[in-house]
Short mmCIF file of C-alpha atoms in Angstrom, two decimals:
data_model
loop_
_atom_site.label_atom_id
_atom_site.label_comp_id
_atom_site.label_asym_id
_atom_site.label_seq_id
_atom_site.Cartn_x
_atom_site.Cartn_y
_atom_site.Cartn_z
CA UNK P 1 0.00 0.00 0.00
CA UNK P 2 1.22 3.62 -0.75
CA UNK P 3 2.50 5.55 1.95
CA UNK P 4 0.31 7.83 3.36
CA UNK P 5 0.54 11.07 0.88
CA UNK P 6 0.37 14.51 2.37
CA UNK P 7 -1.53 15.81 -0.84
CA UNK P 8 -4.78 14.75 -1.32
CA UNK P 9 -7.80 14.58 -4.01
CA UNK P 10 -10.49 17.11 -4.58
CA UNK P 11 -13.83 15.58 -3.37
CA UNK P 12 -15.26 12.48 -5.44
CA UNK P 13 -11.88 11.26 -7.03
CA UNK P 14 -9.82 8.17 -6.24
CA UNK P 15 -6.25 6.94 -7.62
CA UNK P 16 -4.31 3.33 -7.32
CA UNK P 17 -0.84 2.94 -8.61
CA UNK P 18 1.44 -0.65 -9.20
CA UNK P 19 3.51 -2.18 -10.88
CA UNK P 20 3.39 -3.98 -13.93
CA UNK P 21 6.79 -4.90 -14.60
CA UNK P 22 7.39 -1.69 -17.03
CA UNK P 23 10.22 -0.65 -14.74
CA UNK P 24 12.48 -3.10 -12.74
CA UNK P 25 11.14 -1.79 -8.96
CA UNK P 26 8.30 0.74 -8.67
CA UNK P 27 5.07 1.56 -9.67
CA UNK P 28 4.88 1.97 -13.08
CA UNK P 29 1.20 1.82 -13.14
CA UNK P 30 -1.74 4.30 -12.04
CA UNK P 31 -5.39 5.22 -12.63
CA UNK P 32 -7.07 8.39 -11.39
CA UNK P 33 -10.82 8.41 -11.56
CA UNK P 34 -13.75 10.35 -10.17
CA UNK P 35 -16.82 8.30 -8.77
CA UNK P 36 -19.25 10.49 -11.06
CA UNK P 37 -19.86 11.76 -14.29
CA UNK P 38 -17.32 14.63 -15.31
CA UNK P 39 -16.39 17.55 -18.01
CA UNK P 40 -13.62 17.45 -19.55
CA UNK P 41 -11.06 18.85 -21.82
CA UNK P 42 -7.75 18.08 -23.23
CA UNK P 43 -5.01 18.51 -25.84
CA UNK P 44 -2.77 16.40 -27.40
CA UNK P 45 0.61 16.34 -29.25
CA UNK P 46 0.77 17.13 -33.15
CA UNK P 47 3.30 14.76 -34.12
CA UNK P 48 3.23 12.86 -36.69
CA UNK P 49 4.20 9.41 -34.77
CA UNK P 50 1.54 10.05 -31.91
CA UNK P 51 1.59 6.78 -30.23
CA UNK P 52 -1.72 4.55 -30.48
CA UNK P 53 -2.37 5.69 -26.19
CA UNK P 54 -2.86 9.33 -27.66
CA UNK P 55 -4.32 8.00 -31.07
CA UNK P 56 -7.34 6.50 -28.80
CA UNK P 57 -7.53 8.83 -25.88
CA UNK P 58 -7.89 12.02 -28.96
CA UNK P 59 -11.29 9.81 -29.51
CA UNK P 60 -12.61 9.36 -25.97
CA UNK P 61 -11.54 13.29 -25.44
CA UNK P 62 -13.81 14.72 -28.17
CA UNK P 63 -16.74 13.50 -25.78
CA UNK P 64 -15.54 16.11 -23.38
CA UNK P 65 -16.72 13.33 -20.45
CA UNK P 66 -13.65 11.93 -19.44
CA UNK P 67 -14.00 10.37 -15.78
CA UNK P 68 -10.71 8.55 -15.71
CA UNK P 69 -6.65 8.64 -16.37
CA UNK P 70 -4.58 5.71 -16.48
CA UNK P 71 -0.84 5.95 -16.72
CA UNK P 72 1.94 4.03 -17.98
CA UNK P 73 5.25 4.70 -17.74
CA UNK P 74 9.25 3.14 -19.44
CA UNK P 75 7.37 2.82 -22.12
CA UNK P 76 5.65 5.00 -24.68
CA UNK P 77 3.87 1.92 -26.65
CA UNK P 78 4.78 4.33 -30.37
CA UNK P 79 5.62 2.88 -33.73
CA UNK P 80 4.51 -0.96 -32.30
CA UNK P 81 1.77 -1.29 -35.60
CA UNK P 82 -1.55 -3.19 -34.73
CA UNK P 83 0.03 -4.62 -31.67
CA UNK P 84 0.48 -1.22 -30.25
CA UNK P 85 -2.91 -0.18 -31.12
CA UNK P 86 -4.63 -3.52 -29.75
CA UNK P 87 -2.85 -2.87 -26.44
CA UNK P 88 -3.76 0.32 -25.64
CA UNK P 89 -7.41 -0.77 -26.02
CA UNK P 90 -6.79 -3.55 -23.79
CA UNK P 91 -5.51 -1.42 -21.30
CA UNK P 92 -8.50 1.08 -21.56
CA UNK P 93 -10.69 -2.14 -21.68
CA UNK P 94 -9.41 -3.23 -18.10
CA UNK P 95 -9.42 0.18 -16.31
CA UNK P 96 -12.72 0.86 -17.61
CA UNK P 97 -14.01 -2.25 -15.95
CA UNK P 98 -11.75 -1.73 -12.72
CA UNK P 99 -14.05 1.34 -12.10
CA UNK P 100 -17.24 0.66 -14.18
CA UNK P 101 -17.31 3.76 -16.44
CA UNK P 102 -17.69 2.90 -20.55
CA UNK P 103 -14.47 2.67 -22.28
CA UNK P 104 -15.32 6.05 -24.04
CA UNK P 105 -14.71 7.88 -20.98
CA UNK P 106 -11.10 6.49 -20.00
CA UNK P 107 -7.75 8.28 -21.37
CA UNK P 108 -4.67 6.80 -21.40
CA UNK P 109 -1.11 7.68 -21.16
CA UNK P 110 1.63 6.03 -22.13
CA UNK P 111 5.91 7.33 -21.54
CA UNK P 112 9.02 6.11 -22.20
CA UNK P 113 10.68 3.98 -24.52
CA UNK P 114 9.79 4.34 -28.42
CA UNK P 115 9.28 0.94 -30.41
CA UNK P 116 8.82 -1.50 -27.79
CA UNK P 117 5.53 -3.40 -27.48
CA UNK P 118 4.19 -3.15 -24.22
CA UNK P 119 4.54 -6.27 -21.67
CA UNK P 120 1.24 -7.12 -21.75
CA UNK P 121 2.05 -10.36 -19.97
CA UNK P 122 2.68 -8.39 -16.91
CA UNK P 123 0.59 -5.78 -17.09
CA UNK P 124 -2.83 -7.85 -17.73
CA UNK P 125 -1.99 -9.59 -14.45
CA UNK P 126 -1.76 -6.67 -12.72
CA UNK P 127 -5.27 -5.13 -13.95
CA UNK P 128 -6.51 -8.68 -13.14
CA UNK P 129 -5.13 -8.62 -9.37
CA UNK P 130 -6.72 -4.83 -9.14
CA UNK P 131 -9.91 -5.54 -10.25
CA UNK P 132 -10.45 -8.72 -7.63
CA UNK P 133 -9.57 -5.79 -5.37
CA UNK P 134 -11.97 -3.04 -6.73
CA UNK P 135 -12.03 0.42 -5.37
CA UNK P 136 -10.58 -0.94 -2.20
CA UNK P 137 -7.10 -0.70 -4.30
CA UNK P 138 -7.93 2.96 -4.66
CA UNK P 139 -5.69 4.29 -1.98
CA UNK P 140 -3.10 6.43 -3.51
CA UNK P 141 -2.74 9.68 -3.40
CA UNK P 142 -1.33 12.49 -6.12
CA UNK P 143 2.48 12.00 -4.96
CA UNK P 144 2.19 8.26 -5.50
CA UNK P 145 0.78 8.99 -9.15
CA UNK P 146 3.39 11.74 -9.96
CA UNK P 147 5.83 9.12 -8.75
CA UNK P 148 4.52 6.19 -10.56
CA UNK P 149 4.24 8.22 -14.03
CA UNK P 150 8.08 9.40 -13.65
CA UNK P 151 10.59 8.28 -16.62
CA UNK P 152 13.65 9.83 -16.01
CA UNK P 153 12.70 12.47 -14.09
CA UNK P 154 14.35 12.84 -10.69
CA UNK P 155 11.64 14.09 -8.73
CA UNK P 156 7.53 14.58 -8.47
CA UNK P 157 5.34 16.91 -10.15
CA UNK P 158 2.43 18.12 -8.23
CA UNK P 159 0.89 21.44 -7.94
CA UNK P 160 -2.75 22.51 -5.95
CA UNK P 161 -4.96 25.47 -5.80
CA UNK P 162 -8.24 26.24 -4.76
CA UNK P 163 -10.90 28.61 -6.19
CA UNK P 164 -13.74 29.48 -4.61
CA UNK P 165 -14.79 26.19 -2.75
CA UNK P 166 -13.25 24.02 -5.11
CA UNK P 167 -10.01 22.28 -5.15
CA UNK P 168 -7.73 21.77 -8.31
CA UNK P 169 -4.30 19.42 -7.81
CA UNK P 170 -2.07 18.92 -10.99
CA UNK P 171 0.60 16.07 -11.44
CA UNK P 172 2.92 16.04 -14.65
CA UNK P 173 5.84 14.29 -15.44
CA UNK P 174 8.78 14.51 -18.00
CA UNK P 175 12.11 16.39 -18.09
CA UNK P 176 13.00 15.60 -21.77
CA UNK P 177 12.77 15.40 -25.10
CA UNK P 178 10.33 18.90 -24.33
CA UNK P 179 9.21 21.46 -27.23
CA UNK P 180 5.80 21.94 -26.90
CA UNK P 181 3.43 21.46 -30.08
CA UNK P 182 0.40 21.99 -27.83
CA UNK P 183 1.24 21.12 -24.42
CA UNK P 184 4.01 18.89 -23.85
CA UNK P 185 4.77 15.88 -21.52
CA UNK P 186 1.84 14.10 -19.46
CA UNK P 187 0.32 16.52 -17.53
CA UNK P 188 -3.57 15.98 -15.98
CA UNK P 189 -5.54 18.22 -13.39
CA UNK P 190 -8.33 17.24 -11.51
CA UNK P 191 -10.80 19.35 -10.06
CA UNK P 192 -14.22 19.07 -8.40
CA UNK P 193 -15.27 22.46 -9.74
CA UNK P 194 -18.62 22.41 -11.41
CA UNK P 195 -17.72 23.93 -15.13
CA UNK P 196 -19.38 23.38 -18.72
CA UNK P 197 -17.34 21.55 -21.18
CA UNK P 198 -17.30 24.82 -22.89
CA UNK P 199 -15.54 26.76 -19.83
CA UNK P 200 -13.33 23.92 -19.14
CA UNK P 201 -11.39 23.92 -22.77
CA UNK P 202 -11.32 27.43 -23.06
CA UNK P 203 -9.60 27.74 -19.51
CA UNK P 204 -7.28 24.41 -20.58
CA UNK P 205 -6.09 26.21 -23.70
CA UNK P 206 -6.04 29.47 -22.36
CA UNK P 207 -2.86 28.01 -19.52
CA UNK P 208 -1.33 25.74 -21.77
CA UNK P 209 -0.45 28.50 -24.52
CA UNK P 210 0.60 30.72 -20.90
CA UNK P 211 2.70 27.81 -19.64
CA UNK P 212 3.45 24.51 -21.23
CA UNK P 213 3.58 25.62 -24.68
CA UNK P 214 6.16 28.23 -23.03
CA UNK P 215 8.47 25.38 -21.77
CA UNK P 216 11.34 23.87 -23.79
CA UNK P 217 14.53 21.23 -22.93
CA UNK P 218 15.84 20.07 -25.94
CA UNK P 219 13.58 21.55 -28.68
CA UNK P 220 12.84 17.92 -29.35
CA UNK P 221 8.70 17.40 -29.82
CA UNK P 222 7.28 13.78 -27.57
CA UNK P 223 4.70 11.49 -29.70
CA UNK P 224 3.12 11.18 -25.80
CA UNK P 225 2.34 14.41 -25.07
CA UNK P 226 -0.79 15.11 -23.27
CA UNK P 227 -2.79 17.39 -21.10
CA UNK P 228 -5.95 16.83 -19.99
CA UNK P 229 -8.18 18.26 -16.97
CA UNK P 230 -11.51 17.09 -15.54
CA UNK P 231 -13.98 18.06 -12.98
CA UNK P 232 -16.54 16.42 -11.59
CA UNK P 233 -18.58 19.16 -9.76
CA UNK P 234 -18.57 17.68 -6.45
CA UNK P 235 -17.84 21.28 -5.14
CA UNK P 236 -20.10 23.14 -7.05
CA UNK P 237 -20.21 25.66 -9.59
CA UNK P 238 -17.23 28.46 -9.36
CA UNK P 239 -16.42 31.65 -11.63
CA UNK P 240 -15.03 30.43 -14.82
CA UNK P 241 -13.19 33.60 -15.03
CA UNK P 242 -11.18 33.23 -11.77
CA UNK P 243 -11.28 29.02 -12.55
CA UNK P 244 -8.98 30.18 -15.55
CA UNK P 245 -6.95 32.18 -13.56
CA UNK P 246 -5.91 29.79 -11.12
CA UNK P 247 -5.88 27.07 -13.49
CA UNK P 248 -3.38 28.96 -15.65
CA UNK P 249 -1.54 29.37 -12.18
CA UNK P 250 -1.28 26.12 -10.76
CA UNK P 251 0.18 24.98 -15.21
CA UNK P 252 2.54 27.58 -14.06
CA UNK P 253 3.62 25.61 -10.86
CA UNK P 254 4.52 22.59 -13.08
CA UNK P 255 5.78 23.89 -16.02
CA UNK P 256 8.63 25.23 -13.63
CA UNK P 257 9.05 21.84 -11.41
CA UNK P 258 9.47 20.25 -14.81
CA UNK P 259 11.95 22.74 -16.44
CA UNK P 260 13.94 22.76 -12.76
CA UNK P 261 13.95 18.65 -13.55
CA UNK P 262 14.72 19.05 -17.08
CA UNK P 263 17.47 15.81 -18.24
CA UNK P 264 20.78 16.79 -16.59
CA UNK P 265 19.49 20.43 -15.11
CA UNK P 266 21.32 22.37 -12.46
CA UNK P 267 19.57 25.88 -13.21
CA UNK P 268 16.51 26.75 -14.02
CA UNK P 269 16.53 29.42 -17.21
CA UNK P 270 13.67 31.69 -17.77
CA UNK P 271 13.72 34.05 -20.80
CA UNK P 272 11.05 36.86 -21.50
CA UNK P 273 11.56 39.10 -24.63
CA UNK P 274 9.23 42.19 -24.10
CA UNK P 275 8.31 45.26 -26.38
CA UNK P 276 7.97 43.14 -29.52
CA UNK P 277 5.67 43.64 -32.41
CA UNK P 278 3.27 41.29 -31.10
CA UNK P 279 3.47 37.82 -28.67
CA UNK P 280 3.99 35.68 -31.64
CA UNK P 281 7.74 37.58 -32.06
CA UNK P 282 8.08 37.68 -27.96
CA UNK P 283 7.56 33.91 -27.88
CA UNK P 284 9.21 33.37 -31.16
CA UNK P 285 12.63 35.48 -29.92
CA UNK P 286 12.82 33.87 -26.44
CA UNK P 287 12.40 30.62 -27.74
CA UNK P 288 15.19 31.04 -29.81
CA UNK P 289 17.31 32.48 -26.47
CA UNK P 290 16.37 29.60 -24.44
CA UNK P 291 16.64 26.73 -27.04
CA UNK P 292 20.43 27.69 -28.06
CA UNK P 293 23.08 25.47 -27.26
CA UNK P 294 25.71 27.92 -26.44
CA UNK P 295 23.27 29.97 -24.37
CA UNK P 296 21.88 27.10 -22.47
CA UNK P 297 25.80 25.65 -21.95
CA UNK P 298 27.17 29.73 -20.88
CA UNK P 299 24.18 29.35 -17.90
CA UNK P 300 25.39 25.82 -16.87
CA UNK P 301 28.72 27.16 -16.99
CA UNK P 302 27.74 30.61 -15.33
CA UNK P 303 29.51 32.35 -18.06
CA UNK P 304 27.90 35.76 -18.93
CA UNK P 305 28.63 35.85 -22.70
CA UNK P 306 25.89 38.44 -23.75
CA UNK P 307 27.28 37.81 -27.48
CA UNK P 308 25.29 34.09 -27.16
CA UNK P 309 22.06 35.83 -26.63
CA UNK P 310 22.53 38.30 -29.37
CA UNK P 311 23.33 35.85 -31.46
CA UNK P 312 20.32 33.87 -30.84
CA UNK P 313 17.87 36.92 -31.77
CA UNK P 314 19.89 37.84 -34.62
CA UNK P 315 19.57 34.44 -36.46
CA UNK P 316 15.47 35.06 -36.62
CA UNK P 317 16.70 36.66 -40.32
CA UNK P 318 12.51 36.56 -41.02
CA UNK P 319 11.92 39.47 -38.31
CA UNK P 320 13.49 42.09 -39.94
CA UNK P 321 11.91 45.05 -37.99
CA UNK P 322 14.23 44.23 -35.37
CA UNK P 323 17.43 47.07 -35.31
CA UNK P 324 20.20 45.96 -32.81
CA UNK P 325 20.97 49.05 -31.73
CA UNK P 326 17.24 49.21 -30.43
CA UNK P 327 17.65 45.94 -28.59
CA UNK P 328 18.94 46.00 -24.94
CA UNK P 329 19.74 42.78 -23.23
CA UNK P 330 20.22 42.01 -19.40
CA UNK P 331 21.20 39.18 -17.34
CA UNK P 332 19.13 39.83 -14.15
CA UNK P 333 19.32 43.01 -13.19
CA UNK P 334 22.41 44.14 -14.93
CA UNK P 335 21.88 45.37 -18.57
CA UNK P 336 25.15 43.96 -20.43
CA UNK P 337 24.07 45.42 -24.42
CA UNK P 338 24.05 47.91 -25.69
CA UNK P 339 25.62 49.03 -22.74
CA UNK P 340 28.65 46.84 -21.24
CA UNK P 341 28.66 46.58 -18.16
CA UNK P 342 31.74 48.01 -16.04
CA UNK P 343 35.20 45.84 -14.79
CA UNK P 344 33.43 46.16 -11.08
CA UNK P 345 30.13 44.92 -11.97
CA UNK P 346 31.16 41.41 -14.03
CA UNK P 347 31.90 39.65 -10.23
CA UNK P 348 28.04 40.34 -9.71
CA UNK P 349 27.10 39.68 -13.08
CA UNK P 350 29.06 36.19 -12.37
CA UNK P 351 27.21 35.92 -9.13
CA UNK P 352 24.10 36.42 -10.83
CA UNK P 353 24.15 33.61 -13.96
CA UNK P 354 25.56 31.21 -10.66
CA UNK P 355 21.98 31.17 -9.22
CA UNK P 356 19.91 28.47 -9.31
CA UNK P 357 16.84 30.48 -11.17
CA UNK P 358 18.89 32.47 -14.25
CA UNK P 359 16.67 35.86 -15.57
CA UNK P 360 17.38 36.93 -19.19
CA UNK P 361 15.20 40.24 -20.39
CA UNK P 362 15.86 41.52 -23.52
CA UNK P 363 13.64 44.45 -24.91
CA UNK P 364 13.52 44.67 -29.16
CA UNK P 365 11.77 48.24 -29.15
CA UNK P 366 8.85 47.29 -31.17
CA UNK P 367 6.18 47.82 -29.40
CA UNK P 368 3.89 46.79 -26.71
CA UNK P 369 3.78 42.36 -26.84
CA UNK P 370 6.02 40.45 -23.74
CA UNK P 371 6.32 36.79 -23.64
CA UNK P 372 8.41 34.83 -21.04
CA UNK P 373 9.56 31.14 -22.00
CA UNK P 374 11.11 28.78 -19.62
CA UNK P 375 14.18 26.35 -19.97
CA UNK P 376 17.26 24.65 -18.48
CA UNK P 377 20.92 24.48 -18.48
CA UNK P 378 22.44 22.15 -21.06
CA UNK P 379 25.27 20.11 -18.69
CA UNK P 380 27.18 16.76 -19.31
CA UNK P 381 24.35 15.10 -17.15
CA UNK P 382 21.99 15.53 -20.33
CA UNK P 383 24.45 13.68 -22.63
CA UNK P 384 25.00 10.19 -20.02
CA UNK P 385 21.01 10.60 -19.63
CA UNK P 386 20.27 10.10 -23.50
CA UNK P 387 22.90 8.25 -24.22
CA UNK P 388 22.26 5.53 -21.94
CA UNK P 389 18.95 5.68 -22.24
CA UNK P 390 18.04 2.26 -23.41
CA UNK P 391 20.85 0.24 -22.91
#
């Protein structure tokens, strides 16, 4: 049985994590699921190898009555053909039963390793042993699911808010291969707000585009990503309005826990480009900032080479409103171009890229549009990750 988690559910939803034998030790298993009907809304990746868990969970999502999330993680069950498909199903087939809900209204997630099958000859056992069990298995709470989705992430994801009388709690998971195409990793919030379908997506896609989409690692697009949230109103209705607000809050809250995590981070990076044309060139500009190489490796290193970040807005050769000598550029507080910064002000400059949270503004003199993106350091640690990953 899990140990007793500090975090707990909103009202009216249940979770049970194990293992199926995806990982060596650990649960590598879980299912979150509310004990009446919900809303729901969610988003999935655009690439073109989305794996058969996000192939089948697009389907159940357009019903916008999701009621359950099951999780598997070491493997991400893509490019396996009809097998993969046929699994997935299975798996949906099993966890609907577990918790009596049609099939239609269970998603499923699925992380890891591309191009393996998934061990279906340990898995089924497992959903076999749960469901002599029931809801009685049901005993986990959000750390032990943000603990059993983890891949190679060091740590759990798990955010909460409240608004109005309702309760919202978040767990996500993934620290790599990160460039959002709509979201990006597995992310799912569960509320017992009362909101319409309607409300619900509009809030979703309203803090993903704030926060997720906002979030790179390694530039390099999952075929798992998902995001998903669903309430079941056992709190009543709140203010879609400030619902949006804190949802967008509590994405926030994870999109920085998984950017702190990201595959061999020791800084978190946060870039926001401000007085652009529009947000479109803000995001566009600080993307390019914090997905360089030689920016993300001059953090790591706590090396304040200004030139790096000039040279990542300057290869954007499509925005040609921007005139350098309008740009300005700081590293936390300290503006280092146009202006550079005096002999006695580099030891605090130094000071400031050694922090564990790195700040880079720059300013295009455009107009009025900000954006703020949010990164890691590139390190060694990244390279033994990847390169080991599946051997």
């Amino acid at each position: 049985m899990p140990a007793a988690d500090p975090v707990t559910w909103p009202a009216g939803f249940v979770a049970y994590t194990g293992h199926g034998g995806l990982r060596e030790h650990g649960d590598d298993i879980s299912i979150v699921a509310s004990d009446r009907p919900a809303t729901s809304a969610a988003m999935f990746t655009r690439s073109l190898f989305a794996g058969p868990a996000v192939v089948l969970s697009r389907r159940h999502a357009a019903g916008r009555n999701l009621r359950a999330v099951t999780t598997l993680a070491q493997n991400a069950n893509v490019a396996t053909g009809r097998r993969g498909e046929q699994n997935a199903a299975e798996v949906v087939r099993r966890v609907a039963a577990i918790i009596g809900v049609p099939e239609s209204e269970v998603l499923i997630g699925s992380t890891g390793v591309i191009g393996r099958p998934l061990p279906m000859d340990t898995i089924l056992p497992r959903f076999d042993r749960t469901a002599e069990r029931g809801v009685a298995a049901f005993t986990a709470g959000p750390l032990d699911v943000a603990r059993a989705m983890m891949t190679t992430d060091t740590r759990p994801k798990v955010a909460v808010r409240t608004a109005g009388r309702a309760r919202i709690v978040g767990v996500a998971k993934g620290v790599g291969m990160l460039e959002p195409d709509m979201a990006t990793m597995l992310a799912y919030v569960f509320t017992d707000a009362e909101l319409s379908p309607a409300d619900l997506d509009t809030a979703l896609r309203g803090a993903v585009n704030r926060t997720f989409n906002c979030l790179s690692v390694d530039t390099d697009t999952s075929t798992s990503d998902t995001v998903s949230v669903i309430a079941n109103g056992a709190a009543g209705a709140v203010d879609p309005a400030r619902f949006a607000e804190v949802l967008a809050d509590l994405c926030l809250d994870l999109t920085l826990q998984l950017a702190g995590d990201g595959e061999g981070a020791t800084k978190l990076l946060r870039v926001t480009v401000a007085s652009a044309r529009d947000h479109a060139q803000a995001k566009r500009i600080a993307k390019s900032v914090v997905n360089s190489p030689l920016v993300k490796t001059a953090v790591h290193g706590a090396d304040p080479n200004w030139g790096r970040v000039l040279m990542a807005i300057g290869k954007n050769t499509d925005d040609t409103d921007i005139v350098p000598g309008d740009v300005t550029v700081r590293f936390g507080d300290i503006e280092v171009y146009p202006e550079e910064p005096e002999a006695d002000t580099l030891g605090r400059l130094v000071d400031i890229m050694r922090r564990d949270e790195v700040d880079i503004v720059v300013t295009l003199g455009l107009g009025a549009a900000e954006a703020t993106v949010y990164g890691c350091d590139l390190s060694a640690g990244y390279i033994r990750v990847n390169a080991d990953y599946t051997t």
